[in-house]
Short mmCIF file of C-alpha atoms and ligand atoms in Angstrom, two decimals:
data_model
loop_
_atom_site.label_atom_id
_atom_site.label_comp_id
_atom_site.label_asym_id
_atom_site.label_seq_id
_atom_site.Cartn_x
_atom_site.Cartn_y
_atom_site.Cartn_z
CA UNK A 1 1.50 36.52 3.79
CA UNK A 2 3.02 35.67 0.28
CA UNK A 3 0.14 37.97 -1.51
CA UNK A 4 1.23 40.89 1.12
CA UNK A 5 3.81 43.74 0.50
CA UNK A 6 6.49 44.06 3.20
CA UNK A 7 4.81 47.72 4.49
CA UNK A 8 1.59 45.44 5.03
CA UNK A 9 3.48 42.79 6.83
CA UNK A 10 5.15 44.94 8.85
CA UNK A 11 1.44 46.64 9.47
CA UNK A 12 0.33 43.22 10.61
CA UNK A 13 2.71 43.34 13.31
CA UNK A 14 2.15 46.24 14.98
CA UNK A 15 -0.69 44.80 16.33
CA UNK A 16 -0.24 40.97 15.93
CA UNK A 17 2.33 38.46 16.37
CA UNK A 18 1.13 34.92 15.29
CA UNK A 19 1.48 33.12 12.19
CA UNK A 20 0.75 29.92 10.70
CA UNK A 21 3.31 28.05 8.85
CA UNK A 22 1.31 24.80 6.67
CA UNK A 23 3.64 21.80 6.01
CA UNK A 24 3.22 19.24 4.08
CA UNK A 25 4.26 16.74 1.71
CA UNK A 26 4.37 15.26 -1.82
CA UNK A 27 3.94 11.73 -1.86
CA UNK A 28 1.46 8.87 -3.22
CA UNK A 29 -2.10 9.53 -2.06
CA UNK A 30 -3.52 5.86 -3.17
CA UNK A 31 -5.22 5.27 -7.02
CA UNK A 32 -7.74 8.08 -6.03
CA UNK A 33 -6.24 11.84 -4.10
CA UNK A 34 -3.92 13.56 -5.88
CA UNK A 35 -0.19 13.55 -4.19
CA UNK A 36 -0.27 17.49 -2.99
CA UNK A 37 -2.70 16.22 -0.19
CA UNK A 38 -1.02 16.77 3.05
CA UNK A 39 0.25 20.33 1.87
CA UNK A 40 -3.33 21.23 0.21
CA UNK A 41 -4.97 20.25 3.70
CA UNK A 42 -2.24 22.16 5.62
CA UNK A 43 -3.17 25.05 3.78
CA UNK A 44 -7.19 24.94 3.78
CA UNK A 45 -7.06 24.42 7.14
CA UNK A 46 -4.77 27.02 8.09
CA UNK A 47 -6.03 29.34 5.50
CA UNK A 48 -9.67 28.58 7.18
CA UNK A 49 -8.32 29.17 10.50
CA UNK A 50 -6.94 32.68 9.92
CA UNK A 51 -9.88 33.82 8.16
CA UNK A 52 -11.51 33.10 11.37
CA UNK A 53 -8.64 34.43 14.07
CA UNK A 54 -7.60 36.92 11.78
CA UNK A 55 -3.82 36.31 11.92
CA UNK A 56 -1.53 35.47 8.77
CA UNK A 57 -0.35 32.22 6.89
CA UNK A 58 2.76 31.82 5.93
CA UNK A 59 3.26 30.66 2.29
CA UNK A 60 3.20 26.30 2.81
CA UNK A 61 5.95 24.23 2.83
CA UNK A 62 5.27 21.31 -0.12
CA UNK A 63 7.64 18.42 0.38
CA UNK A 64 8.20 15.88 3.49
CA UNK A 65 9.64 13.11 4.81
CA UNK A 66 8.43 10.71 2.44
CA UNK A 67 10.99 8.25 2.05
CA UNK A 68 8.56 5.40 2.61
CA UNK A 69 6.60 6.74 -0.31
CA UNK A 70 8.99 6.38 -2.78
CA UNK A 71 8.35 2.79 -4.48
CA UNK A 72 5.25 5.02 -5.98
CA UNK A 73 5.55 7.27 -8.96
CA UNK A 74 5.51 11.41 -8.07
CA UNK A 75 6.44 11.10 -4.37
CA UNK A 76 9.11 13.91 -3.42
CA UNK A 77 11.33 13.04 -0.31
CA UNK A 78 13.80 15.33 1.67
CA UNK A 79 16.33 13.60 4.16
CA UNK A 80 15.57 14.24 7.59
CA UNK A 81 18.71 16.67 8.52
CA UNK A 82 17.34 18.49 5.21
CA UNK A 83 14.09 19.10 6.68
CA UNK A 84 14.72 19.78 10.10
CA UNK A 85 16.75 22.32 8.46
CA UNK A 86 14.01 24.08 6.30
CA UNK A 87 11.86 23.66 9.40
CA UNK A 88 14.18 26.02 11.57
CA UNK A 89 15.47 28.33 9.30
CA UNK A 90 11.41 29.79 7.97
CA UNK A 91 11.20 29.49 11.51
CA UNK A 92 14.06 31.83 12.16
CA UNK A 93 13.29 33.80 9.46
CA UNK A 94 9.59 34.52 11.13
CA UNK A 95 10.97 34.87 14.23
CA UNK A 96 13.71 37.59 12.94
CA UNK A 97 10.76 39.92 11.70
CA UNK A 98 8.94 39.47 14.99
CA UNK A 99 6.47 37.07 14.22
CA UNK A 100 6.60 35.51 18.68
CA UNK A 101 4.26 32.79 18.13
CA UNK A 102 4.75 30.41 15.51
CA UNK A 103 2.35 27.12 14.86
CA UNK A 104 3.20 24.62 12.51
CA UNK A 105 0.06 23.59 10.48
CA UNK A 106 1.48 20.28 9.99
CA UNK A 107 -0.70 17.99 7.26
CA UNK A 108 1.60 14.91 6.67
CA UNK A 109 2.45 11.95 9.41
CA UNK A 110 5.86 11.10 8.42
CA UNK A 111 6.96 15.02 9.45
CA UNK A 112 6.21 14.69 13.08
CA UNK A 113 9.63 13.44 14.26
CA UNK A 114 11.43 16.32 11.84
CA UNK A 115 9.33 18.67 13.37
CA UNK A 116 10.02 17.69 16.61
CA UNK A 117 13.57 18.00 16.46
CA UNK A 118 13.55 21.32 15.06
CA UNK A 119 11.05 22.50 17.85
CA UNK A 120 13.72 21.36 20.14
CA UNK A 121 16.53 23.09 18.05
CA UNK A 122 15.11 26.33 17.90
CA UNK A 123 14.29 26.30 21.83
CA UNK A 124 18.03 25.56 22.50
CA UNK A 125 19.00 27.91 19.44
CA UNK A 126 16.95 30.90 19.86
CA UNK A 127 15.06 30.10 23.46
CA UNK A 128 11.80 30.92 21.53
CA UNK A 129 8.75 28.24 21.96
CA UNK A 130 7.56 27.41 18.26
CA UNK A 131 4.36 25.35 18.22
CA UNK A 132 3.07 22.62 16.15
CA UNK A 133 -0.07 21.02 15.88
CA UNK A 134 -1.86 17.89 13.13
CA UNK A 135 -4.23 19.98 10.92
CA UNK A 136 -6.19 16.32 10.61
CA UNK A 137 -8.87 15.36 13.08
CA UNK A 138 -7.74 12.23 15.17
CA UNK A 139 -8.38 10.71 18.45
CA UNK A 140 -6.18 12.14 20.24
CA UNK A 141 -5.97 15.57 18.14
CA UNK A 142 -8.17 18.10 17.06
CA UNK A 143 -11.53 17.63 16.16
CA UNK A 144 -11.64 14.16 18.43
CA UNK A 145 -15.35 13.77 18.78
CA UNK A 146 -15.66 14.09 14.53
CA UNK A 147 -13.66 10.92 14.14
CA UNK A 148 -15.87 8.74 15.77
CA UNK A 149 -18.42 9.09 12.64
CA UNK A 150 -15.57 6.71 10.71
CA UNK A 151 -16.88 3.06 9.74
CA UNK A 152 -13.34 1.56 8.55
CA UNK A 153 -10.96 -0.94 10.25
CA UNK A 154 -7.45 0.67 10.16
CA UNK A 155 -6.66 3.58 8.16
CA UNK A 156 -4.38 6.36 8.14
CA UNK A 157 -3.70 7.02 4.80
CA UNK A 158 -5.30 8.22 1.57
CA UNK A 159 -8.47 6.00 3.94
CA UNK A 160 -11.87 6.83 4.80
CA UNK A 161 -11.02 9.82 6.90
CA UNK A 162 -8.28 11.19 4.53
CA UNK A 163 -10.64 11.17 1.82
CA UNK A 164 -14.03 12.07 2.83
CA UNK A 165 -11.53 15.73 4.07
CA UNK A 166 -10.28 15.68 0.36
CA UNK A 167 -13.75 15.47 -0.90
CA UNK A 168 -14.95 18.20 1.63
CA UNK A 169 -12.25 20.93 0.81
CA UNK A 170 -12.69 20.27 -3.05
CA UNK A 171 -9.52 18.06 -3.73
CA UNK A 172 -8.93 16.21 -6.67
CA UNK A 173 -10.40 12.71 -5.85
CA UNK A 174 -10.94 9.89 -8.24
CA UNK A 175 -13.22 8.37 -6.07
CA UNK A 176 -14.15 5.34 -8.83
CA UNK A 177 -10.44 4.68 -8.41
CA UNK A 178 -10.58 3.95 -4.47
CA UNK A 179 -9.89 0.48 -3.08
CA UNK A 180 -10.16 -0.70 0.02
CA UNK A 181 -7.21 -2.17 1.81
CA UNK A 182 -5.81 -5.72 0.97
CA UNK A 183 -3.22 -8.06 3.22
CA UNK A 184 -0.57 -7.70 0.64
CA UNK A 185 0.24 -10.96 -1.04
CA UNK A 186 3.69 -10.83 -0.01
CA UNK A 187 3.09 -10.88 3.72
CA UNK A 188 3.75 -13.91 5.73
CA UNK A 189 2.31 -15.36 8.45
CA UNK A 190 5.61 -14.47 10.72
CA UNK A 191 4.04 -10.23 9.25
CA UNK A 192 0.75 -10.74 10.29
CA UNK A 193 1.37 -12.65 13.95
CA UNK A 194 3.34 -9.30 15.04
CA UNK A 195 1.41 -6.70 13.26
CA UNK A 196 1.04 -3.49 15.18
CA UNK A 197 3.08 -5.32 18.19
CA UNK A 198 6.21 -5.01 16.91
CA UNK A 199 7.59 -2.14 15.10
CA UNK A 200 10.09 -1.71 12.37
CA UNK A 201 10.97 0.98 9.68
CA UNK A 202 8.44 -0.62 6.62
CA UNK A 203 8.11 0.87 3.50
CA UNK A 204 4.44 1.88 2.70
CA UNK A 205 4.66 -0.88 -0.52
CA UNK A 206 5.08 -3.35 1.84
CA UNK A 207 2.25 -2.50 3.68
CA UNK A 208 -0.38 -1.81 0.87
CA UNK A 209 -0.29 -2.62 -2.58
CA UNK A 210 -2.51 0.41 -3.67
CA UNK A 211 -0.59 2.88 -1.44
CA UNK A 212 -3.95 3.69 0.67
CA UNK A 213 -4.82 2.00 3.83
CA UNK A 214 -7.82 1.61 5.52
CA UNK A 215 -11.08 1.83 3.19
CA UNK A 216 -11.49 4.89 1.05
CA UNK A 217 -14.70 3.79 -0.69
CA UNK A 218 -17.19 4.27 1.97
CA UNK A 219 -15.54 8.01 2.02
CA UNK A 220 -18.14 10.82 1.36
CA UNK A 221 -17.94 14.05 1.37
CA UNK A 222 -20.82 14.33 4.41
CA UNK A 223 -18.51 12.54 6.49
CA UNK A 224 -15.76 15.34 5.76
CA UNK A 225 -17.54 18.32 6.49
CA UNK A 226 -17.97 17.29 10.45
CA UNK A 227 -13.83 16.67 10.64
CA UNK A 228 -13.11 19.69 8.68
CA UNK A 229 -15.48 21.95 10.73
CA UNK A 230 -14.10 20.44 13.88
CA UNK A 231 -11.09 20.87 13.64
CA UNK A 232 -11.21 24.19 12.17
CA UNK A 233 -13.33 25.32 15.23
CA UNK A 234 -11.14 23.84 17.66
CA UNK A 235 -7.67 25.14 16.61
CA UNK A 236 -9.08 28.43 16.21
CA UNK A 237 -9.95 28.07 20.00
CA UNK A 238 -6.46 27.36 20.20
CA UNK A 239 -5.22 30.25 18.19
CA UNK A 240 -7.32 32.25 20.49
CA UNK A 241 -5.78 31.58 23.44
CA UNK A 242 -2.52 31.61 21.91
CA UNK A 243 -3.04 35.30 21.10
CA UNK A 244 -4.56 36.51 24.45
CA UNK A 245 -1.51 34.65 25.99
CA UNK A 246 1.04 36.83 27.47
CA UNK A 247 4.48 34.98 27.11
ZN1 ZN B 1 -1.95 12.47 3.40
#
């Protein structure tokens, strides 16, 4: 939509109300992806998607919740309330033009919970239904089947999955620089008894060294085409039956 005029928007929708709004995030993306990731994915994907469902993308959204990021140079963080905020109001903005059915392209973890409330604001707000969807594949996401391709233990950042979609959409990836995830030095034995049992608010340092988890080197960019295609195909199902759905 950003490379459109306004008489071409308003064009658009006379006949179409959908739109895709990418979010992502700036934050630490390991030694090896560069730290635009989770928006650069938001927007492949969604810019992949409406070249196949023909409907319009709005301009992505670059920075996050990454507050956890921040013990590692370049990461950008906006507070929650800030974000929930930005969140509503392109929302509102969409919505004022006529734009009925909104899906957040989100790319970025750490933004489901800002999203959230802001879904849940604008229903109260406005009564309108905004949707919002993970534009990476996972098991219980889009593009479920593709994930089970994925060798690593763990994961689920700047990891094997992350990076063989990097690879795939033509990312910046120093690949020589990946490393696969470490216990960190620092954690005790009290750490690793209740891992993944017992949950706390950790800061990503705490829980990787390199900033990646899971193991990026066995990423290829084979591996990423099957996730990326997957997920591509499914949400454009989804965008489908979003536009042949009468409110
Ligand atoms: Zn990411």
């Amino acid at each position: 939509m950003f490379k459109m005029t306004w008489p071409e928007v308003e064009e658009y929708l006379e006949k179409n109300d959908v739109i895709l709004f990418p979010t992502g995030s700036t934050e630490q993306h390991g030694k090896h992806i560069a730290e635009d990731n989770d928006a650069f994915t938001a927007f492949e994907i969604a810019r992949r998607v409406a070249e196949k469902t023909g409907v319009l993308v709005a301009p992505p959204m670059p920075f996050g919740n990454s507050v956890h990021h921040m013990k590692f140079p370049g990461s950008i963080t906006l507070r929650f309330a800030t974000l929930v905020n930005v969140y509503k109001e392109v929302c509102k903005s969409l919505l004022h033009h006529g734009f009925k059915k909104i899906v957040i392209m989100n790319g970025h973890g750490g933004n489901t919970n800002a999203i959230a409330q802001a879904l849940r604001e604008l229903r109260e707000e406005t009564g309108k239904i905004v949707y919002s969807l993970m534009v990476f594949a996972g098991e219980r996401g889009f593009g479920s089947e593709s994930v089970k391709i994925l060798k690593q233990e763990g994961g689920g950042h700047a990891c094997e999955m992350e990076t063989s979609v990097a690879l795939y959409l033509g990312q910046r990836v120093l690949l020589d620089r990946a490393e696969k995830w470490k216990t960190p030095k620092a954690w005790t034995e009290f750490d690793k008894k209740y891992l993944r049992k017992v949950a706390t608010a950790k800061d990503f340092h705490e829980l990787t060294e390199i900033g990646s988890l899971g193991d990026p080197t066995i990423a290829t960019k084979e591996k990423g085409k099957p996730m990326v295609e997957a997920v591509i195909d499914e949400i454009s199902v989804f965008i489908e039956d979003l536009k042949a759905k009468k409110d």
